[in-house]
Tab-separated table of C-alpha atoms in Angstrom:
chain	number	residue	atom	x	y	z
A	126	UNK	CA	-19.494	43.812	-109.343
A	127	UNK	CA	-19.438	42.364	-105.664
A	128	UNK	CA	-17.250	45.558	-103.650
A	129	UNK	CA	-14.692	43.071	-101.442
A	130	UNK	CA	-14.511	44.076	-97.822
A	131	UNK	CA	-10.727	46.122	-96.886
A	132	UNK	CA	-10.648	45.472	-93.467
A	133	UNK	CA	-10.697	41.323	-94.332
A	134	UNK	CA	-8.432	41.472	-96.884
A	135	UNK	CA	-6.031	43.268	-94.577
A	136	UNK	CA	-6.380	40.594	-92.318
A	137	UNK	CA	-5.445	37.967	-94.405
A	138	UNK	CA	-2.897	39.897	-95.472
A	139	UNK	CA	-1.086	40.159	-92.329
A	140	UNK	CA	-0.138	36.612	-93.097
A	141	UNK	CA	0.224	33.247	-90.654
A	142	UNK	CA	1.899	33.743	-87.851
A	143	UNK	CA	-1.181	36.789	-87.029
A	144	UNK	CA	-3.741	34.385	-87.718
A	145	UNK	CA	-2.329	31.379	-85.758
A	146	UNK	CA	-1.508	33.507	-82.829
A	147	UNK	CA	-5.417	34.627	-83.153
A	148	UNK	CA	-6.345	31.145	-83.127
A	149	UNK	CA	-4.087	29.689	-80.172
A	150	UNK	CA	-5.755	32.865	-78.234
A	151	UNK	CA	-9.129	31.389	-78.744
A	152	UNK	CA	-8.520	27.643	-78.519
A	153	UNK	CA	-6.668	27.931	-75.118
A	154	UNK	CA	-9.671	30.531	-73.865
A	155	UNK	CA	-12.716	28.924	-75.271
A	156	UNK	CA	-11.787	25.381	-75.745
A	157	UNK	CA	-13.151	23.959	-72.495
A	158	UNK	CA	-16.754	25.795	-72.662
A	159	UNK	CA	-16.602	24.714	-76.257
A	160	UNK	CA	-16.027	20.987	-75.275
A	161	UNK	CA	-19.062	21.556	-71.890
A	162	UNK	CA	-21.000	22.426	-74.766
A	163	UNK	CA	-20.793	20.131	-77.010
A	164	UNK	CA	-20.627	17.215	-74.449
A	165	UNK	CA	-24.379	18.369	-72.553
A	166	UNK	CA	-25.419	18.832	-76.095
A	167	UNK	CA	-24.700	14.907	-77.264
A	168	UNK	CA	-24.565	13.605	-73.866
A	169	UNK	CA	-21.428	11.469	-75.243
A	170	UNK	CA	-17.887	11.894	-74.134
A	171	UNK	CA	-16.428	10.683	-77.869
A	172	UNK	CA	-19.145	12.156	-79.593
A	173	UNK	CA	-18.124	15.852	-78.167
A	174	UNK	CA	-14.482	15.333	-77.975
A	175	UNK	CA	-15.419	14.268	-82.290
A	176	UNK	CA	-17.352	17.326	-82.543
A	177	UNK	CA	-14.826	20.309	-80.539
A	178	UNK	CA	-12.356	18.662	-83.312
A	179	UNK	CA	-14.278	19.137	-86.364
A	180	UNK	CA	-15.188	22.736	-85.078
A	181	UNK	CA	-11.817	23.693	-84.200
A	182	UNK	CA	-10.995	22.291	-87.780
A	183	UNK	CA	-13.944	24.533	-89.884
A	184	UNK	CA	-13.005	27.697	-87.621
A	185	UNK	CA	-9.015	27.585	-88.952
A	186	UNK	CA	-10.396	26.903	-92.282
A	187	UNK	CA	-12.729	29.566	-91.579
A	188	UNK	CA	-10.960	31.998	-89.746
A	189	UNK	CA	-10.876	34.860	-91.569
A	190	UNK	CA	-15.115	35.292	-91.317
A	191	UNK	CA	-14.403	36.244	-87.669
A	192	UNK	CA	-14.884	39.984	-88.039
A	193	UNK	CA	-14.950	40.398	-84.522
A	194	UNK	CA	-13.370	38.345	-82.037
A	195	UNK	CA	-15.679	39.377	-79.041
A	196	UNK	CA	-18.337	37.358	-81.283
A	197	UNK	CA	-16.103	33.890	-81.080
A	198	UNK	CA	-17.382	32.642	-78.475
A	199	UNK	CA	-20.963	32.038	-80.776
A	200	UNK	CA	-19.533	32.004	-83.616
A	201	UNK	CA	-18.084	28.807	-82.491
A	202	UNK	CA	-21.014	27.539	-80.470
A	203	UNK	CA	-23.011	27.551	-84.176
A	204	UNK	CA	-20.546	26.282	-85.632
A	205	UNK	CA	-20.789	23.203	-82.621
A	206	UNK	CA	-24.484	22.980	-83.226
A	207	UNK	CA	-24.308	22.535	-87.058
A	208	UNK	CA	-21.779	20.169	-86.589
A	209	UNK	CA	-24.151	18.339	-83.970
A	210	UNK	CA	-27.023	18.143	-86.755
A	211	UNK	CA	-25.147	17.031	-89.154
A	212	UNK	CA	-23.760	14.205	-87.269
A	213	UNK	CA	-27.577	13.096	-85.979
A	214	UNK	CA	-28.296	13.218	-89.497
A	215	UNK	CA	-25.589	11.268	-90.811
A	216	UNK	CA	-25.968	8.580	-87.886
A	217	UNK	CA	-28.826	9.272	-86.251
A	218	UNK	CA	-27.721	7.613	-82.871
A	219	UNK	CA	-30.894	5.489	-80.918
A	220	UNK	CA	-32.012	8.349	-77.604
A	221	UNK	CA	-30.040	7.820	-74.782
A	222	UNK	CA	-31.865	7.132	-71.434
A	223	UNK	CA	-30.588	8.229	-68.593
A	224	UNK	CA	-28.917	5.625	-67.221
A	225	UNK	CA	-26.808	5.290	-70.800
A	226	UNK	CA	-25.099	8.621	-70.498
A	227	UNK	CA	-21.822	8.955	-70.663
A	228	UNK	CA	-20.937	11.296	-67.411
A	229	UNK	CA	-18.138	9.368	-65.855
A	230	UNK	CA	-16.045	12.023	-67.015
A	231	UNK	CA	-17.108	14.570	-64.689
A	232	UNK	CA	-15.208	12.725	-61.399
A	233	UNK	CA	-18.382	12.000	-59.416
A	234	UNK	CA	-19.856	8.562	-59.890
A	235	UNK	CA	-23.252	7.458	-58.583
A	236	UNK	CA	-22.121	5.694	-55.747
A	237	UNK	CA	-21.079	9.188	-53.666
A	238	UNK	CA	-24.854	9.889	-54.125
A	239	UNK	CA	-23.906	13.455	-54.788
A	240	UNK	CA	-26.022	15.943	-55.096
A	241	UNK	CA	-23.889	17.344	-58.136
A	242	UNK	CA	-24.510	13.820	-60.088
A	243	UNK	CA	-28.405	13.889	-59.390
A	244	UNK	CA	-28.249	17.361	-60.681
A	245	UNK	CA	-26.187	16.239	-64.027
A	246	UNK	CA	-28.757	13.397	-64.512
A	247	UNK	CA	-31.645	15.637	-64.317
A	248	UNK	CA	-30.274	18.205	-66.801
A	249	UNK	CA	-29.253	15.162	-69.198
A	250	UNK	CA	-32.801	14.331	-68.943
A	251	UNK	CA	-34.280	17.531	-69.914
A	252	UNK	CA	-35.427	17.567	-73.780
A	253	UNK	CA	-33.011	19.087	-76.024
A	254	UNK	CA	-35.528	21.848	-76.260
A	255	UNK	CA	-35.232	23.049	-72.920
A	256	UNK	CA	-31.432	21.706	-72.477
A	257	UNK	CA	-30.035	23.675	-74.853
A	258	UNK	CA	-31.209	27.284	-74.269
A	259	UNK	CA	-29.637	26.797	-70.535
A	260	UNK	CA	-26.619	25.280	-71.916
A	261	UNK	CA	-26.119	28.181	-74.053
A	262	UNK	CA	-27.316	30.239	-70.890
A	263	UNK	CA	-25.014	28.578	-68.245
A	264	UNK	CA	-21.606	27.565	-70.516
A	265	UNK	CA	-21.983	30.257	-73.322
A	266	UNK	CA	-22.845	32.945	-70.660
A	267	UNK	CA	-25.182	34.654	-73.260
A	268	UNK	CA	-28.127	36.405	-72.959
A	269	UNK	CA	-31.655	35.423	-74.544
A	270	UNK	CA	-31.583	37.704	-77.028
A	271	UNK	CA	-28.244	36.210	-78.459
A	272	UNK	CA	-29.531	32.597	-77.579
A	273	UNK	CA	-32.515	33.557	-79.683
A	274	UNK	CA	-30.148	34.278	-82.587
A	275	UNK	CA	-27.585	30.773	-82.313
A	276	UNK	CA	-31.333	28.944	-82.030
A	277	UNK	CA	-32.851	30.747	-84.981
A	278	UNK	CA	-36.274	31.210	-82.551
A	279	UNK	CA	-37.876	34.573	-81.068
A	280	UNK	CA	-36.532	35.937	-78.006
A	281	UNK	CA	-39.488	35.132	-75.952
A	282	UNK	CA	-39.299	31.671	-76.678
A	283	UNK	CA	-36.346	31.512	-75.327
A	284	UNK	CA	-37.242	32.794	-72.204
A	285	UNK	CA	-40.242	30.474	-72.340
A	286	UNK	CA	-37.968	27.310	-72.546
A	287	UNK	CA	-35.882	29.023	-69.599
A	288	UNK	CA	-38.642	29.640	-67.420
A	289	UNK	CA	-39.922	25.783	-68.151
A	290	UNK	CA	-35.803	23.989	-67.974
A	291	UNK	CA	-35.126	25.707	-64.609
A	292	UNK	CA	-39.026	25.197	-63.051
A	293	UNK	CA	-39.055	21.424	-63.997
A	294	UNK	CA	-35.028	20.803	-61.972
A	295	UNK	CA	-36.509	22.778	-59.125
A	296	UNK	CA	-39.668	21.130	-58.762
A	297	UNK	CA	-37.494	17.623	-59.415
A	298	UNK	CA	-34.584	18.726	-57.208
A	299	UNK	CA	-37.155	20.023	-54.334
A	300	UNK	CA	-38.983	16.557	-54.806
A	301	UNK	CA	-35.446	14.852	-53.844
A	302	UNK	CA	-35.262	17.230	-50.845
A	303	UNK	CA	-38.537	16.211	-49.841
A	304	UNK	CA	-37.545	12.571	-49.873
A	305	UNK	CA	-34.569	12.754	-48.141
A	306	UNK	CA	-36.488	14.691	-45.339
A	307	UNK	CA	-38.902	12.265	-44.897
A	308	UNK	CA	-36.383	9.211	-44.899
A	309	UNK	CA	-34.309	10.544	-42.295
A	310	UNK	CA	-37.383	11.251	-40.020
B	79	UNK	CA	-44.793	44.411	-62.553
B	80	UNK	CA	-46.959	41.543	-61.020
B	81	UNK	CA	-45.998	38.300	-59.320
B	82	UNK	CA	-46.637	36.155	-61.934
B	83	UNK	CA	-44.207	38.166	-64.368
B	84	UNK	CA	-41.592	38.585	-61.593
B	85	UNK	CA	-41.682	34.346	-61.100
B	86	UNK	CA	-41.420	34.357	-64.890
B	87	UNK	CA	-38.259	36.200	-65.355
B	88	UNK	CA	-36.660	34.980	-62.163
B	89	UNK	CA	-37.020	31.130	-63.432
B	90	UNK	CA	-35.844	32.669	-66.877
B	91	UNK	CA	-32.605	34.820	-66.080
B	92	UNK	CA	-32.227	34.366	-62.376
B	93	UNK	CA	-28.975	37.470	-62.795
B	94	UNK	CA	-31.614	39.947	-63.911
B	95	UNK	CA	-30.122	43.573	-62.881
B	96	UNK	CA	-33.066	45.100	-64.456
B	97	UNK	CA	-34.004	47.728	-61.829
B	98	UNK	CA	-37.480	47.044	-61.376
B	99	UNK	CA	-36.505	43.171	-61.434
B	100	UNK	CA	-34.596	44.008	-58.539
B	101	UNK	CA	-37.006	46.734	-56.543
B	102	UNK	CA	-39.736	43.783	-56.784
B	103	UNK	CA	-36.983	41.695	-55.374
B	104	UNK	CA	-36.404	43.674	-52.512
B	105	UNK	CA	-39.975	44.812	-52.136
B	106	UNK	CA	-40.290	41.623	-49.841
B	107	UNK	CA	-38.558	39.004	-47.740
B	108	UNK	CA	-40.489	36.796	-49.464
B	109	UNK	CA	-39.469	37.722	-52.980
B	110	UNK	CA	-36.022	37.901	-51.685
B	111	UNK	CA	-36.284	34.333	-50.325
B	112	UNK	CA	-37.081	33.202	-53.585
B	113	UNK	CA	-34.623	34.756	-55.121
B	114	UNK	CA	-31.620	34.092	-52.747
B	115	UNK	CA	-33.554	29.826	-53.175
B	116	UNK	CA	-33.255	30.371	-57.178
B	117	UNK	CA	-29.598	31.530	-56.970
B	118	UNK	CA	-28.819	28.614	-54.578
B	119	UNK	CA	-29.957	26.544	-57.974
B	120	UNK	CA	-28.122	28.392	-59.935
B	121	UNK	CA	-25.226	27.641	-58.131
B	122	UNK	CA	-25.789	24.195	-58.238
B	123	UNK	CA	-26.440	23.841	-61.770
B	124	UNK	CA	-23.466	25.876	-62.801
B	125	UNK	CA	-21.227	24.112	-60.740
B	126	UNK	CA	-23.169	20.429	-62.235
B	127	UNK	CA	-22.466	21.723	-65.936
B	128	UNK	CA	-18.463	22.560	-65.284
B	129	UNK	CA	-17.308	19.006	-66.106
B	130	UNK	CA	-13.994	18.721	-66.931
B	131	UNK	CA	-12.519	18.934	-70.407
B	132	UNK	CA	-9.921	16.220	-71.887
B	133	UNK	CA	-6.642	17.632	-71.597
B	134	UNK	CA	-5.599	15.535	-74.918
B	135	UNK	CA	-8.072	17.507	-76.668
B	136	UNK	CA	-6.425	20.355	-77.379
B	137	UNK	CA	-3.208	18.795	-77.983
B	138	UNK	CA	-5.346	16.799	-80.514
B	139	UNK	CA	-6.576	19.957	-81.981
B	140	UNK	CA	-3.411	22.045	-81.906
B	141	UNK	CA	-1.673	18.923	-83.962
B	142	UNK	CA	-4.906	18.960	-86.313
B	143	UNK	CA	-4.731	22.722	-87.210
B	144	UNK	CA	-0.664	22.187	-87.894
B	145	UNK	CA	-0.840	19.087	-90.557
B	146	UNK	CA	-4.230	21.215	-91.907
B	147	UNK	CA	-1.571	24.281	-92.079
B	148	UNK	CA	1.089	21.801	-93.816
B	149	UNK	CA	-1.168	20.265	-96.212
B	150	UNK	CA	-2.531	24.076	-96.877
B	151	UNK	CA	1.356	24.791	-97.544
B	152	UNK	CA	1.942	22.231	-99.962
B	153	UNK	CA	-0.990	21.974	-101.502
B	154	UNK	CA	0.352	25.947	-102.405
B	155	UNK	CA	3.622	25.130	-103.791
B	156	UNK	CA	1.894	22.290	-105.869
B	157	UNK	CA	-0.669	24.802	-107.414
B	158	UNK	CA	1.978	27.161	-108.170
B	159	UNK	CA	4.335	24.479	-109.761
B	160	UNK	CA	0.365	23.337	-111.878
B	161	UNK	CA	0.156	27.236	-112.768
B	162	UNK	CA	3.593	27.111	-114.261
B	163	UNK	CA	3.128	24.247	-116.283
B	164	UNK	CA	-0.490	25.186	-117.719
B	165	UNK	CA	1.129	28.663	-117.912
B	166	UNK	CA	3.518	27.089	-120.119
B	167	UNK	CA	1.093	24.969	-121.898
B	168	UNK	CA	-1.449	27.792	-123.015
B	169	UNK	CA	1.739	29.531	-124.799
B	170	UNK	CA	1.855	26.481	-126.736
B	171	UNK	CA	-1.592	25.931	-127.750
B	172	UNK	CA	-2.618	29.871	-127.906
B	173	UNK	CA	-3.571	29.243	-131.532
B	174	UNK	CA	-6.045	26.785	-130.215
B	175	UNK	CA	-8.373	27.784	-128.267
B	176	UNK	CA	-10.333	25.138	-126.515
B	177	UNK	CA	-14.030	25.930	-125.162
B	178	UNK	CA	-13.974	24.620	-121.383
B	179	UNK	CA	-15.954	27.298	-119.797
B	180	UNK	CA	-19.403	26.173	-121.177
B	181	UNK	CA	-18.832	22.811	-120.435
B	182	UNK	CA	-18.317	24.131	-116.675
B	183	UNK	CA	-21.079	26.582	-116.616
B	184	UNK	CA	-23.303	23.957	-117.952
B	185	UNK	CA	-22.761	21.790	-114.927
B	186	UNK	CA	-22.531	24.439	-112.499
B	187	UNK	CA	-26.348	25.140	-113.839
B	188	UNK	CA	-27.411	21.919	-113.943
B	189	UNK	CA	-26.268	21.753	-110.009
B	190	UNK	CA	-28.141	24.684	-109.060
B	191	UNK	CA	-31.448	23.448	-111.030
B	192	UNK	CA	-30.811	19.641	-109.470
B	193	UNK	CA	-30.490	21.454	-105.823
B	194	UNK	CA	-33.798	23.560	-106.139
B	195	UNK	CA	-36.064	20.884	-107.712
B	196	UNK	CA	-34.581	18.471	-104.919
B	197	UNK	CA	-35.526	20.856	-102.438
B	198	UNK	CA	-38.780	22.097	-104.025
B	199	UNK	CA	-40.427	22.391	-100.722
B	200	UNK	CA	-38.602	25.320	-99.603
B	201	UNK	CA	-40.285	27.942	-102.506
B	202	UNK	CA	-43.254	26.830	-100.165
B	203	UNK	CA	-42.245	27.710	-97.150
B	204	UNK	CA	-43.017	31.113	-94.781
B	205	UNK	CA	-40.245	31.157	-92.012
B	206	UNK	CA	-40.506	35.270	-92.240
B	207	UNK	CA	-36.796	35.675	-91.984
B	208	UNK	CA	-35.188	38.783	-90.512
B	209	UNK	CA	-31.927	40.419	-91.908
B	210	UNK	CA	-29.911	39.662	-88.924
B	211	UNK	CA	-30.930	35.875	-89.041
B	212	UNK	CA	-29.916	35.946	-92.781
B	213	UNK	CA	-26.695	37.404	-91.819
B	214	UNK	CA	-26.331	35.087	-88.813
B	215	UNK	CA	-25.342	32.122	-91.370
B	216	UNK	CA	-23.995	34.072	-93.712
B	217	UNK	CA	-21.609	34.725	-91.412
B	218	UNK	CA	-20.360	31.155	-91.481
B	219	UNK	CA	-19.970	31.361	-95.465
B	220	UNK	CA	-17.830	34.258	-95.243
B	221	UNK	CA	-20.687	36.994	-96.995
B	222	UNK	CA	-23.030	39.759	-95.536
B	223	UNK	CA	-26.042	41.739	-96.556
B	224	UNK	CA	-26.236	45.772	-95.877
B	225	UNK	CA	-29.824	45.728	-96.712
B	226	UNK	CA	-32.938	43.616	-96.484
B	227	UNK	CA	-33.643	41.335	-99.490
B	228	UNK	CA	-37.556	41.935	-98.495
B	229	UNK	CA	-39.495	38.943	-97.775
B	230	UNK	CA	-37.518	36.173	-96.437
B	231	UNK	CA	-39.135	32.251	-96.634
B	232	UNK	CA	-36.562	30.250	-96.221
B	233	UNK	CA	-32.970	30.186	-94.707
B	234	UNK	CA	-30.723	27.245	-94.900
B	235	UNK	CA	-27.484	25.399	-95.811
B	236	UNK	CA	-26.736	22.763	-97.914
B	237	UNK	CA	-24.419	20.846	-99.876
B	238	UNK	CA	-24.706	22.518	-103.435
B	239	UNK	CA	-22.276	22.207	-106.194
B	240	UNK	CA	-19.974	20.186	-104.162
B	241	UNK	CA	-19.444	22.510	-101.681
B	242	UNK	CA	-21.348	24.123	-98.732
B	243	UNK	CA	-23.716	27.014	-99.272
B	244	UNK	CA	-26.283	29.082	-98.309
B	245	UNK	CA	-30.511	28.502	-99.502
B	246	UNK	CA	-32.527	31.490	-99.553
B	247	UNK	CA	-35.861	31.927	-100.896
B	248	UNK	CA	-37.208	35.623	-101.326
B	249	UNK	CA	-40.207	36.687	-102.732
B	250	UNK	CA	-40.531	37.646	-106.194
B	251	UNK	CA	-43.136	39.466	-107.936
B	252	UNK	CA	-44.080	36.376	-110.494
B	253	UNK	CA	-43.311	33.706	-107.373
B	254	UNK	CA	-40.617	32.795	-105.350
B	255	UNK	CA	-36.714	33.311	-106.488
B	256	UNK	CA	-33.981	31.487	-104.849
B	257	UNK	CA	-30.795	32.814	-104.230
B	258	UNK	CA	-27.398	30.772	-103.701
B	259	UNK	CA	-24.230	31.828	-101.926
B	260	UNK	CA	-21.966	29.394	-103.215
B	261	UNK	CA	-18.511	30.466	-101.038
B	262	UNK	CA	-15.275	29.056	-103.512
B	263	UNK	CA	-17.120	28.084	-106.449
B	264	UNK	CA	-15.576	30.180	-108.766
B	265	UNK	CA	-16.937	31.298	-112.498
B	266	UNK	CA	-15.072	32.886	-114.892
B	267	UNK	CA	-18.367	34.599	-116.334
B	268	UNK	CA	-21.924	35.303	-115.697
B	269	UNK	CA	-23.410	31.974	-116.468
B	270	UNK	CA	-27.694	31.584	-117.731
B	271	UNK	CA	-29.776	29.163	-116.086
B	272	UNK	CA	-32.253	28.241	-118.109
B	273	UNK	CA	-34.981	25.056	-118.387
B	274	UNK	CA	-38.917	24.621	-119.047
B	275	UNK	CA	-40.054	26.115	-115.621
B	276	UNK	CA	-37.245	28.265	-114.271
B	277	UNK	CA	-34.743	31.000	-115.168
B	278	UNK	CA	-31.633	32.349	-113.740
B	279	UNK	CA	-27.978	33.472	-113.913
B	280	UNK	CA	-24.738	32.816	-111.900
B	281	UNK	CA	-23.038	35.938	-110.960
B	282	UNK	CA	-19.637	35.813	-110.205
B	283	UNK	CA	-17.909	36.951	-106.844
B	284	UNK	CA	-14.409	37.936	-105.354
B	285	UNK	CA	-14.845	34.563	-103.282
B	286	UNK	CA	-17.533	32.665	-104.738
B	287	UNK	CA	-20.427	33.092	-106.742
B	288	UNK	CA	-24.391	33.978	-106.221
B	289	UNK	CA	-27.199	31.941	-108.332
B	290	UNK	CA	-30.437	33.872	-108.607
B	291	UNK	CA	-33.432	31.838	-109.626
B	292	UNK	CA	-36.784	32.355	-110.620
B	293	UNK	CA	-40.160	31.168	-112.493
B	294	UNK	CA	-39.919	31.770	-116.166
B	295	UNK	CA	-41.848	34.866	-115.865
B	296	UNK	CA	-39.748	36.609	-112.946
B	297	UNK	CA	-37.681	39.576	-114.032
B	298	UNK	CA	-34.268	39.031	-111.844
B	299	UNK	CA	-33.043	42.024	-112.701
B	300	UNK	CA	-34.010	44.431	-109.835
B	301	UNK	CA	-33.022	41.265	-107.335
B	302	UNK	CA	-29.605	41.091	-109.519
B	303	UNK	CA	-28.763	44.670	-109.354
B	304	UNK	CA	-29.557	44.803	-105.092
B	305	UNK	CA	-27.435	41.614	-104.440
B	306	UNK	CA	-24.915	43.563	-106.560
B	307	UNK	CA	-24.853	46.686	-104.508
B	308	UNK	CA	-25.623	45.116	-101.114
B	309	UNK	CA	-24.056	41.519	-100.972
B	310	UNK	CA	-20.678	41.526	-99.921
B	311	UNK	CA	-18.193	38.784	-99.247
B	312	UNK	CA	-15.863	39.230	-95.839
């Protein structure tokens, strides 16, 4: 009644040792953009390493959906995002201000006054709204018409939330440059 | 193009090679200022977002997919070895044939009925779906659509039937129908779904099964006989 698809059952066909080669391919070339994601997503170093886990988990389980492996990259990106939603709707964690976010992971702390760290705090700041579409932008590498599709909104409002995300760290990261200028005289 | 739409695509994909992006780019120092200034952020914020990622994670994840592959393995063998013995057992009782399969169906179609009146909102809802968003998440449940199921007012997954699925709403003639996509929920037969309000039947699939639901007064069968031609499970 429902006409299978050849090409998938070939694949499974081909057996294990295909299919875990497949996978190591993709863990070992996507696994660190997957992690970036899913750590400026939750802003929480456990909660994203918890997260990569569960989506590396649900892809092997999953693996044979992958039709195309040029697609991976979003295919596990959604797959990050549900498993993101799910989690804020199982615990739904209090909002993390600023100064609660978990970025001593990234090797600069406050005290070198970097620039970089300023620059991290600003983006954790951003709304999820506008965080996520440059995320996606900036990590996934994709463009807005494949951001539009992972967000399930219109292209243009993707573009819209670009436009606002990057305008709103200029204007902040211009205001710091402003500061400094001033201080030193 | 004009200023204002140059600004607006700059702030939004600062790497636009679209050639009049770039001929309004170089049309003046200042626009090229702006850019080269926008890049210099983009720099910054790339370089901001490249944190490092826990080199115990993927041993963590590598060790996870192995004891998922082992318990996949066994859980195999111990199937076959239950196969064998029921194999066994149904020679034995051949005479005596005992009526599961409603039993099943019956709370298959009670799930489906429990899901839709828990989630009544959605035959209410106008998200205006298009095909390749439908196929988007089907895409995670392992099916695909050739051709458009027409109007599209809802798009979701959920927990259904013990297992994860995929919600849609369409819309029917006499209201709106839901269709499930129930991956690995497997029945043996079609299966009627049936109370005061609704109607519906549970098709069965080469790696799951669809639910198509409707008002009493709905005829499923065109619905039915498109999902039957264009559904297909990958």
């Amino acid at each position: 009644m429902f006409p299978g698809n050849k090409n998938a059952i070939t694949r499974v066909l081909l057996g294990m040792p295909n299919k875990q080669k497949r996978f190591d391919v993709l863990l070992n070339a996507l696994y660190a953009d997957v992690y970036r994601y899913a750590f400026w997503l939750c802003k929480n170093k456990p909660m994203a390493e918890d997260l990569v886990q569960e989506t590396y988990l649900r892809a092997w389980k999953n693996f044979q959906n992958l039709k195309d492996e040029k697609a991976a990259k979003a295919w596990l990106f959604t797959i990050v995002r549900r498993e993101n939603a799910r989690q804020y709707e199982r615990f739904q964690p209090e909002l993390l201000d600023a100064s609660e976010v978990s970025l001593v992971d990234t090797g600069i702390s406050p005290g070198d006054n970097s620039e970089y760290y300023l620059v991290q705090q600003h983006i954790a700041n951003l709304s999820i709204e506008f965080r996520e579409p440059l995320i996606l932008q900036l990590i996934g590498g994709f463009s807005a018409g494949e951001i539009s599709l992972i967000l399930d909104v219109n292209k243009n409002t993707v573009l819209t939330r670009l436009f606002r995300a990057r305008n709103k760290l200029r204007q902040l990261l211009l205001g710091k440059a402003v500061t400094k200028g001033v201080n030193n005289g | 193009m004009d200023d204002l739409e140059f600004r607006r695509r700059a702030y939004a994909e600062p790497d636009c090679l679209d050639q009049d992006f770039i001929e309004y780019k170089n049309s003046s120092l200042e626009n090229t200022k702006f850019i080269n200034e926008l890049q210099s952020l983009e720099d910054k914020l790339k370089l901001s977002l490249h944190i490092k990622a826990p080199q115990e994670l993927i041993e963590n994840i590598k060790l996870q997919q192995t004891l998922e592959s082992h318990q996949a393995s066994r859980k195999n063998i111990q199937l076959w070895s239950i196969a064998a013995s029921i194999f066994i057992a149904v020679l034995v009782v051949l005479n005596y044939p005992i009526h599961t399969t409603e039993l099943s169906s019956e709370g298959l179609s009670n799930s489906v009925l429990e899901h839709i009146y828990h989630e009544l909102d959605h035959l209410h809802e106008h998200q205006n779906r298009s095909l390749a968003q439908v196929n988007h998440l089907l895409a995670e449940f392992g099916g695909n659509i050739s051709q458009g199921l027409g109007q599209v007012n809802y798009l979701g997954s959920c927990d259904i039937a013990n297992t994860q699925g995929v919600h849609i709403v369409v819309q029917g003639e006499a209201g709106p129908i839901t269709v499930m996509v129930l991956p690995e929920v497997n029945v043996r037969s079609q299966q009627v779904i049936r109370d005061k309000r609704f109607k519906g039947i549970i098709v069965p699939g080469k790696k799951g099964s669809i639910a198509i639901v409707g008002e009493k007064s709905e005829s499923l069968q065109a619905l039915k006989d498109e999902l039957a031609v264009q559904f297909h499970w990958i």
